[in-house]
mmCIF file of C-alpha atoms in Angstrom:
data_model
loop_
_atom_site.group_PDB
_atom_site.id
_atom_site.type_symbol
_atom_site.label_atom_id
_atom_site.label_comp_id
_atom_site.label_asym_id
_atom_site.label_seq_id
_atom_site.Cartn_x
_atom_site.Cartn_y
_atom_site.Cartn_z
ATOM 1 C CA UNK C 27 30.467 -45.091 -43.220
ATOM 2 C CA UNK C 28 32.210 -47.015 -40.438
ATOM 3 C CA UNK C 29 32.163 -46.064 -36.754
ATOM 4 C CA UNK C 30 35.549 -44.322 -36.764
ATOM 5 C CA UNK C 31 34.667 -42.228 -39.796
ATOM 6 C CA UNK C 32 31.409 -41.135 -38.148
ATOM 7 C CA UNK C 33 33.248 -40.089 -35.005
ATOM 8 C CA UNK C 34 35.843 -38.129 -36.958
ATOM 9 C CA UNK C 35 33.145 -36.354 -38.962
ATOM 10 C CA UNK C 36 31.262 -35.499 -35.760
ATOM 11 C CA UNK C 37 34.387 -33.995 -34.174
ATOM 12 C CA UNK C 38 35.197 -31.969 -37.293
ATOM 13 C CA UNK C 39 31.650 -30.548 -37.390
ATOM 14 C CA UNK C 40 31.858 -29.727 -33.686
ATOM 15 C CA UNK C 41 35.212 -27.957 -34.170
ATOM 16 C CA UNK C 42 33.986 -25.934 -37.151
ATOM 17 C CA UNK C 43 30.901 -24.887 -35.164
ATOM 18 C CA UNK C 44 33.152 -23.042 -32.696
ATOM 19 C CA UNK C 45 34.647 -20.924 -35.506
ATOM 20 C CA UNK C 46 32.196 -18.268 -36.780
ATOM 21 C CA UNK C 47 33.834 -18.098 -40.203
ATOM 22 C CA UNK C 48 33.426 -21.838 -40.697
ATOM 23 C CA UNK C 49 29.862 -22.211 -39.459
ATOM 24 C CA UNK C 50 28.383 -22.575 -42.976
ATOM 25 C CA UNK C 51 30.810 -25.466 -43.505
ATOM 26 C CA UNK C 52 29.813 -26.865 -40.134
ATOM 27 C CA UNK C 53 26.166 -26.808 -41.158
ATOM 28 C CA UNK C 54 26.897 -28.964 -44.206
ATOM 29 C CA UNK C 55 28.988 -31.304 -42.074
ATOM 30 C CA UNK C 56 26.259 -31.689 -39.451
ATOM 31 C CA UNK C 57 23.813 -32.691 -42.191
ATOM 32 C CA UNK C 58 26.236 -35.461 -43.170
ATOM 33 C CA UNK C 59 26.783 -36.475 -39.543
ATOM 34 C CA UNK C 60 23.048 -36.738 -38.926
ATOM 35 C CA UNK C 61 22.561 -38.861 -42.017
ATOM 36 C CA UNK C 62 25.472 -41.118 -41.099
ATOM 37 C CA UNK C 63 24.068 -41.811 -37.638
ATOM 38 C CA UNK C 64 20.548 -42.236 -39.007
ATOM 39 C CA UNK C 65 21.868 -45.035 -41.164
ATOM 40 C CA UNK C 66 23.816 -46.494 -38.248
ATOM 41 C CA UNK C 67 20.705 -46.830 -36.062
ATOM 42 C CA UNK C 68 18.308 -47.871 -38.826
ATOM 43 C CA UNK C 69 16.913 -51.376 -38.373
ATOM 44 C CA UNK C 70 18.191 -54.230 -36.304
ATOM 45 C CA UNK C 71 19.708 -53.841 -32.855
ATOM 46 C CA UNK C 72 20.422 -50.174 -32.120
ATOM 47 C CA UNK C 73 23.811 -49.296 -30.667
ATOM 48 C CA UNK C 74 23.269 -46.955 -27.693
ATOM 49 C CA UNK C 75 26.324 -44.837 -28.492
ATOM 50 C CA UNK C 76 25.239 -44.300 -32.098
ATOM 51 C CA UNK C 77 21.741 -43.373 -30.937
ATOM 52 C CA UNK C 78 23.122 -40.810 -28.495
ATOM 53 C CA UNK C 79 25.446 -39.413 -31.135
ATOM 54 C CA UNK C 80 22.465 -38.982 -33.462
ATOM 55 C CA UNK C 81 20.658 -37.017 -30.738
ATOM 56 C CA UNK C 82 23.740 -34.898 -30.079
ATOM 57 C CA UNK C 83 24.245 -34.196 -33.782
ATOM 58 C CA UNK C 84 20.612 -33.127 -34.176
ATOM 59 C CA UNK C 85 20.859 -30.909 -31.107
ATOM 60 C CA UNK C 86 24.117 -29.328 -32.224
ATOM 61 C CA UNK C 87 22.801 -28.714 -35.725
ATOM 62 C CA UNK C 88 19.720 -27.023 -34.298
ATOM 63 C CA UNK C 89 21.877 -24.780 -32.124
ATOM 64 C CA UNK C 90 24.132 -23.951 -35.074
ATOM 65 C CA UNK C 91 21.167 -23.024 -37.260
ATOM 66 C CA UNK C 92 19.974 -20.731 -34.472
ATOM 67 C CA UNK C 93 23.416 -19.109 -34.298
ATOM 68 C CA UNK C 94 23.249 -18.586 -38.066
ATOM 69 C CA UNK C 95 19.895 -16.837 -37.687
ATOM 70 C CA UNK C 96 17.956 -19.618 -39.429
ATOM 71 C CA UNK C 97 15.505 -19.957 -36.576
ATOM 72 C CA UNK C 98 12.641 -21.651 -38.382
ATOM 73 C CA UNK C 99 14.986 -24.309 -39.771
ATOM 74 C CA UNK C 100 16.396 -24.940 -36.298
ATOM 75 C CA UNK C 101 13.067 -26.138 -34.944
ATOM 76 C CA UNK C 102 12.950 -29.522 -36.702
ATOM 77 C CA UNK C 103 16.373 -30.860 -35.639
ATOM 78 C CA UNK C 104 15.852 -29.434 -32.161
ATOM 79 C CA UNK C 105 12.528 -31.216 -31.721
ATOM 80 C CA UNK C 106 13.883 -34.469 -33.151
ATOM 81 C CA UNK C 107 16.846 -34.280 -30.794
ATOM 82 C CA UNK C 108 14.434 -34.145 -27.839
ATOM 83 C CA UNK C 109 12.653 -37.270 -29.096
ATOM 84 C CA UNK C 110 15.886 -39.225 -29.536
ATOM 85 C CA UNK C 111 17.339 -38.062 -26.213
ATOM 86 C CA UNK C 112 14.096 -39.218 -24.558
ATOM 87 C CA UNK C 113 14.496 -42.640 -26.200
ATOM 88 C CA UNK C 114 18.090 -42.851 -24.995
ATOM 89 C CA UNK C 115 17.091 -41.901 -21.457
ATOM 90 C CA UNK C 116 14.263 -44.430 -21.410
ATOM 91 C CA UNK C 117 16.606 -47.178 -22.594
ATOM 92 C CA UNK C 118 19.152 -46.335 -19.892
ATOM 93 C CA UNK C 119 16.382 -46.140 -17.283
ATOM 94 C CA UNK C 120 15.358 -49.742 -17.977
ATOM 95 C CA UNK C 121 18.892 -50.811 -17.056
ATOM 96 C CA UNK C 122 19.572 -48.345 -14.259
ATOM 97 C CA UNK C 123 16.670 -47.268 -12.004
ATOM 98 C CA UNK C 124 18.832 -44.866 -9.976
ATOM 99 C CA UNK C 125 18.698 -41.416 -11.662
ATOM 100 C CA UNK C 126 21.908 -40.366 -9.891
ATOM 101 C CA UNK C 127 23.965 -43.163 -11.486
ATOM 102 C CA UNK C 128 26.468 -41.656 -13.932
ATOM 103 C CA UNK C 129 24.998 -42.994 -17.204
ATOM 104 C CA UNK C 130 21.430 -42.229 -16.181
ATOM 105 C CA UNK C 131 22.408 -38.803 -14.865
ATOM 106 C CA UNK C 132 24.109 -38.004 -18.176
ATOM 107 C CA UNK C 133 21.159 -39.164 -20.274
ATOM 108 C CA UNK C 134 18.667 -37.197 -18.174
ATOM 109 C CA UNK C 135 20.767 -34.028 -18.227
ATOM 110 C CA UNK C 136 21.054 -34.127 -22.013
ATOM 111 C CA UNK C 137 17.287 -34.533 -22.376
ATOM 112 C CA UNK C 138 16.664 -31.543 -20.083
ATOM 113 C CA UNK C 139 19.296 -29.414 -21.819
ATOM 114 C CA UNK C 140 18.006 -30.163 -25.323
ATOM 115 C CA UNK C 141 14.468 -29.264 -24.255
ATOM 116 C CA UNK C 142 15.561 -25.967 -22.697
ATOM 117 C CA UNK C 143 17.668 -25.079 -25.739
ATOM 118 C CA UNK C 144 14.730 -25.787 -28.037
ATOM 119 C CA UNK C 145 12.781 -23.285 -25.965
ATOM 120 C CA UNK C 146 15.431 -20.613 -26.453
ATOM 121 C CA UNK C 147 15.478 -21.287 -30.194
ATOM 122 C CA UNK C 148 11.691 -20.908 -30.258
ATOM 123 C CA UNK C 149 11.992 -17.539 -28.509
ATOM 124 C CA UNK C 150 14.498 -16.286 -31.076
ATOM 125 C CA UNK C 151 12.105 -17.443 -33.791
ATOM 126 C CA UNK C 152 9.431 -15.193 -32.297
ATOM 127 C CA UNK C 153 7.527 -17.728 -30.156
ATOM 128 C CA UNK C 154 7.916 -16.681 -26.495
ATOM 129 C CA UNK C 155 4.965 -18.804 -25.330
ATOM 130 C CA UNK C 156 6.544 -21.933 -26.824
ATOM 131 C CA UNK C 157 9.759 -21.039 -25.031
ATOM 132 C CA UNK C 158 8.030 -21.109 -21.658
ATOM 133 C CA UNK C 159 6.173 -24.313 -22.491
ATOM 134 C CA UNK C 160 9.383 -26.136 -23.397
ATOM 135 C CA UNK C 161 11.285 -24.873 -20.359
ATOM 136 C CA UNK C 162 8.442 -25.941 -18.089
ATOM 137 C CA UNK C 163 8.436 -29.345 -19.786
ATOM 138 C CA UNK C 164 12.164 -29.651 -19.062
ATOM 139 C CA UNK C 165 11.610 -28.772 -15.400
ATOM 140 C CA UNK C 166 8.751 -31.249 -15.137
ATOM 141 C CA UNK C 167 10.940 -34.020 -16.564
ATOM 142 C CA UNK C 168 13.724 -33.316 -14.091
ATOM 143 C CA UNK C 169 11.398 -33.143 -11.096
ATOM 144 C CA UNK C 170 9.444 -36.245 -12.077
ATOM 145 C CA UNK C 171 12.507 -38.380 -12.738
ATOM 146 C CA UNK C 172 15.059 -37.167 -10.190
ATOM 147 C CA UNK C 173 12.975 -35.307 -7.596
ATOM 148 C CA UNK C 174 14.138 -32.065 -5.967
ATOM 149 C CA UNK C 175 17.362 -31.042 -7.766
ATOM 150 C CA UNK C 176 19.593 -30.909 -4.649
ATOM 151 C CA UNK C 177 19.305 -34.703 -4.500
ATOM 152 C CA UNK C 178 19.816 -35.295 -8.232
ATOM 153 C CA UNK C 179 23.036 -36.283 -9.976
ATOM 154 C CA UNK C 180 25.638 -33.582 -10.699
ATOM 155 C CA UNK C 181 24.892 -33.220 -14.403
ATOM 156 C CA UNK C 182 21.148 -33.109 -13.784
ATOM 157 C CA UNK C 183 21.652 -30.432 -11.121
ATOM 158 C CA UNK C 184 23.623 -28.379 -13.640
ATOM 159 C CA UNK C 185 20.933 -28.797 -16.298
ATOM 160 C CA UNK C 186 18.176 -27.907 -13.828
ATOM 161 C CA UNK C 187 20.107 -24.809 -12.766
ATOM 162 C CA UNK C 188 20.091 -23.664 -16.383
ATOM 163 C CA UNK C 189 16.409 -24.564 -16.757
ATOM 164 C CA UNK C 190 15.418 -22.522 -13.685
ATOM 165 C CA UNK C 191 17.591 -19.598 -14.795
ATOM 166 C CA UNK C 192 16.028 -19.603 -18.261
ATOM 167 C CA UNK C 193 12.563 -19.953 -16.759
ATOM 168 C CA UNK C 194 13.153 -16.882 -14.615
ATOM 169 C CA UNK C 195 14.416 -14.965 -17.644
ATOM 170 C CA UNK C 196 11.416 -15.997 -19.763
ATOM 171 C CA UNK C 197 8.876 -15.092 -17.084
ATOM 172 C CA UNK C 198 10.622 -11.779 -16.431
ATOM 173 C CA UNK C 199 10.472 -10.978 -20.149
ATOM 174 C CA UNK C 200 6.765 -11.804 -20.276
ATOM 175 C CA UNK C 201 6.092 -9.657 -17.203
ATOM 176 C CA UNK C 202 7.941 -6.686 -18.690
ATOM 177 C CA UNK C 203 6.083 -7.047 -21.984
ATOM 178 C CA UNK C 204 2.677 -7.307 -20.340
ATOM 179 C CA UNK C 205 2.492 -7.286 -16.533
ATOM 180 C CA UNK C 206 0.486 -10.223 -15.231
ATOM 181 C CA UNK C 207 -2.484 -9.696 -12.879
ATOM 182 C CA UNK C 208 -1.166 -9.209 -9.364
ATOM 183 C CA UNK C 209 2.421 -9.579 -10.588
ATOM 184 C CA UNK C 210 2.250 -13.386 -10.651
ATOM 185 C CA UNK C 211 4.867 -13.683 -13.393
ATOM 186 C CA UNK C 212 7.293 -11.546 -11.396
ATOM 187 C CA UNK C 213 6.799 -13.706 -8.302
ATOM 188 C CA UNK C 214 7.219 -16.924 -10.302
ATOM 189 C CA UNK C 215 10.345 -15.470 -11.903
ATOM 190 C CA UNK C 216 11.761 -14.668 -8.468
ATOM 191 C CA UNK C 217 11.093 -18.230 -7.301
ATOM 192 C CA UNK C 218 12.769 -19.700 -10.373
ATOM 193 C CA UNK C 219 15.763 -17.363 -10.037
ATOM 194 C CA UNK C 220 16.075 -18.266 -6.360
ATOM 195 C CA UNK C 221 16.181 -21.967 -7.211
ATOM 196 C CA UNK C 222 18.741 -21.385 -9.957
ATOM 197 C CA UNK C 223 20.820 -19.317 -7.533
ATOM 198 C CA UNK C 224 20.947 -22.075 -4.937
ATOM 199 C CA UNK C 225 21.908 -24.725 -7.471
ATOM 200 C CA UNK C 226 24.597 -22.518 -9.000
ATOM 201 C CA UNK C 227 25.962 -21.442 -5.624
ATOM 202 C CA UNK C 228 26.452 -25.090 -4.715
ATOM 203 C CA UNK C 229 28.106 -25.760 -8.083
ATOM 204 C CA UNK C 230 30.565 -22.846 -7.795
ATOM 205 C CA UNK C 231 34.088 -24.141 -8.441
ATOM 206 C CA UNK C 232 37.136 -21.814 -8.358
ATOM 207 C CA UNK C 233 38.799 -24.086 -10.896
ATOM 208 C CA UNK C 234 35.958 -23.612 -13.389
ATOM 209 C CA UNK C 235 35.411 -19.903 -14.226
ATOM 210 C CA UNK C 236 32.230 -20.745 -16.153
ATOM 211 C CA UNK C 237 30.515 -21.609 -12.849
ATOM 212 C CA UNK C 238 31.224 -18.092 -11.546
ATOM 213 C CA UNK C 239 29.952 -16.583 -14.796
ATOM 214 C CA UNK C 240 26.734 -18.609 -14.610
ATOM 215 C CA UNK C 241 26.103 -17.680 -10.975
ATOM 216 C CA UNK C 242 26.761 -13.993 -11.620
ATOM 217 C CA UNK C 243 24.387 -14.105 -14.585
ATOM 218 C CA UNK C 244 21.676 -15.609 -12.401
ATOM 219 C CA UNK C 245 22.320 -12.965 -9.726
ATOM 220 C CA UNK C 246 21.628 -10.267 -12.333
ATOM 221 C CA UNK C 247 18.268 -11.833 -13.216
ATOM 222 C CA UNK C 248 17.396 -12.562 -9.588
ATOM 223 C CA UNK C 249 18.070 -8.954 -8.588
ATOM 224 C CA UNK C 250 15.639 -7.647 -11.211
ATOM 225 C CA UNK C 251 12.893 -10.030 -10.085
ATOM 226 C CA UNK C 252 13.400 -9.114 -6.447
ATOM 227 C CA UNK C 253 12.969 -5.412 -7.198
ATOM 228 C CA UNK C 254 9.762 -6.153 -9.077
ATOM 229 C CA UNK C 255 8.401 -8.157 -6.136
ATOM 230 C CA UNK C 256 9.292 -5.401 -3.659
ATOM 231 C CA UNK C 257 12.187 -7.164 -1.912
ATOM 232 C CA UNK C 258 14.583 -4.265 -2.384
ATOM 233 C CA UNK C 259 16.935 -5.120 0.477
ATOM 234 C CA UNK C 260 17.570 -8.606 -0.794
ATOM 235 C CA UNK C 261 17.963 -7.261 -4.335
ATOM 236 C CA UNK C 262 20.708 -4.931 -3.091
ATOM 237 C CA UNK C 263 22.535 -7.870 -1.477
ATOM 238 C CA UNK C 264 22.257 -9.948 -4.651
ATOM 239 C CA UNK C 265 23.688 -7.101 -6.753
ATOM 240 C CA UNK C 266 26.622 -6.860 -4.340
ATOM 241 C CA UNK C 267 27.289 -10.604 -4.580
ATOM 242 C CA UNK C 268 27.060 -10.512 -8.350
ATOM 243 C CA UNK C 269 29.393 -7.520 -8.572
ATOM 244 C CA UNK C 270 32.063 -9.348 -6.571
ATOM 245 C CA UNK C 271 31.937 -12.243 -8.988
ATOM 246 C CA UNK C 272 32.050 -10.092 -12.111
ATOM 247 C CA UNK C 273 35.006 -8.129 -10.735
ATOM 248 C CA UNK C 274 36.871 -11.430 -10.482
ATOM 249 C CA UNK C 275 35.796 -12.419 -13.997
ATOM 250 C CA UNK C 276 37.365 -9.366 -15.591
ATOM 251 C CA UNK C 277 36.410 -8.694 -19.257
ATOM 252 C CA UNK C 278 34.334 -11.891 -19.370
ATOM 253 C CA UNK C 279 31.905 -10.332 -16.899
ATOM 254 C CA UNK C 280 31.321 -7.074 -18.797
ATOM 255 C CA UNK C 281 27.803 -7.847 -20.040
ATOM 256 C CA UNK C 282 26.703 -9.130 -16.639
ATOM 257 C CA UNK C 283 28.103 -6.012 -14.970
ATOM 258 C CA UNK C 284 25.895 -3.947 -17.271
ATOM 259 C CA UNK C 285 22.820 -5.908 -16.180
ATOM 260 C CA UNK C 286 23.792 -5.601 -12.512
ATOM 261 C CA UNK C 287 24.153 -1.825 -12.899
ATOM 262 C CA UNK C 288 20.677 -1.712 -14.430
ATOM 263 C CA UNK C 289 19.365 -3.641 -11.419
ATOM 264 C CA UNK C 290 21.162 -1.257 -9.077
ATOM 265 C CA UNK C 291 19.474 1.696 -10.815
ATOM 266 C CA UNK C 292 16.088 0.037 -10.275
ATOM 267 C CA UNK C 293 16.936 -0.472 -6.613
ATOM 268 C CA UNK C 294 17.763 3.185 -6.158
ATOM 269 C CA UNK C 295 14.484 4.209 -7.755
ATOM 270 C CA UNK C 296 12.631 1.762 -5.537
ATOM 271 C CA UNK C 297 14.475 2.657 -2.320
ATOM 272 C CA UNK C 298 12.202 3.554 0.525
ATOM 273 C CA UNK C 299 9.198 1.764 -0.938
ATOM 274 C CA UNK C 300 9.440 -1.148 1.507
ATOM 275 C CA UNK C 301 9.041 -4.726 0.357
ATOM 276 C CA UNK C 302 7.384 -8.022 0.803
ATOM 277 C CA UNK C 303 8.933 -11.020 2.467
ATOM 278 C CA UNK C 304 11.423 -12.794 0.194
ATOM 279 C CA UNK C 305 9.927 -15.619 -1.864
ATOM 280 C CA UNK C 306 10.421 -19.136 -0.564
ATOM 281 C CA UNK C 307 12.494 -21.441 -2.757
ATOM 282 C CA UNK C 308 10.633 -24.550 -1.666
ATOM 283 C CA UNK C 309 8.750 -26.690 -2.507
ATOM 284 C CA UNK C 310 10.331 -27.191 -5.893
ATOM 285 C CA UNK C 311 7.148 -27.765 -7.857
ATOM 286 C CA UNK C 312 5.677 -24.582 -9.278
ATOM 287 C CA UNK C 313 2.405 -23.339 -7.879
ATOM 288 C CA UNK C 314 -0.367 -23.188 -10.432
#
């Protein structure tokens, strides 16, 4: 299969993946896309674009399998995508030492995103501990390569915002399932949510409604963690900020509004109980 045919097949699989009724067809197409790019990068001098397309096809197939409820099958392509994205990033890094340069920033962000998404797939497959491990690996990669996210490239900042949001969500889930000694999971979740909030506040763009949706979603998680750590006043402020955003989002913000109302109910039940000082967002590295 020549390069143009591979690209056309990739785009058709991507399009079908967005249409629920055609997702079974998309699955079959992604299998063909993966095989086509495997052959393209086999032996000889590897074309960087083909290698990245292989990683993207593996990642997209894993996400599609998760959407289809085939969680155990999603693990293999998801894990392989991480390996190939890591190879792509390493190759780019040898040419471009600056992690904020556009090509390096893109390669790093895709590696972080694929690792986080593999964690979410693991959670849906019934492996919450693996979810946390993969998200923490993604955060470690971002911090080690690019340093504190405010100084990273734009795509890496976006990926790290998602990683911190998902980390907060995962830790909050674990705390609610089995409260950690001294509430350490709740405090760590609040720290992660705070970091995600700052990154997403800075990324807010009136011309891109998805940025408002992402920030509002993080506000809903942050508010819950703040209540659990006793910072009720700040939780109330976060709910107010989130509610303003969801009002502007209209129907797209319905699910987040529900979560914000649940946080507001927790605040009312916790009112008058006082609270600890709000968690610090810095330094970026997690305390162990």
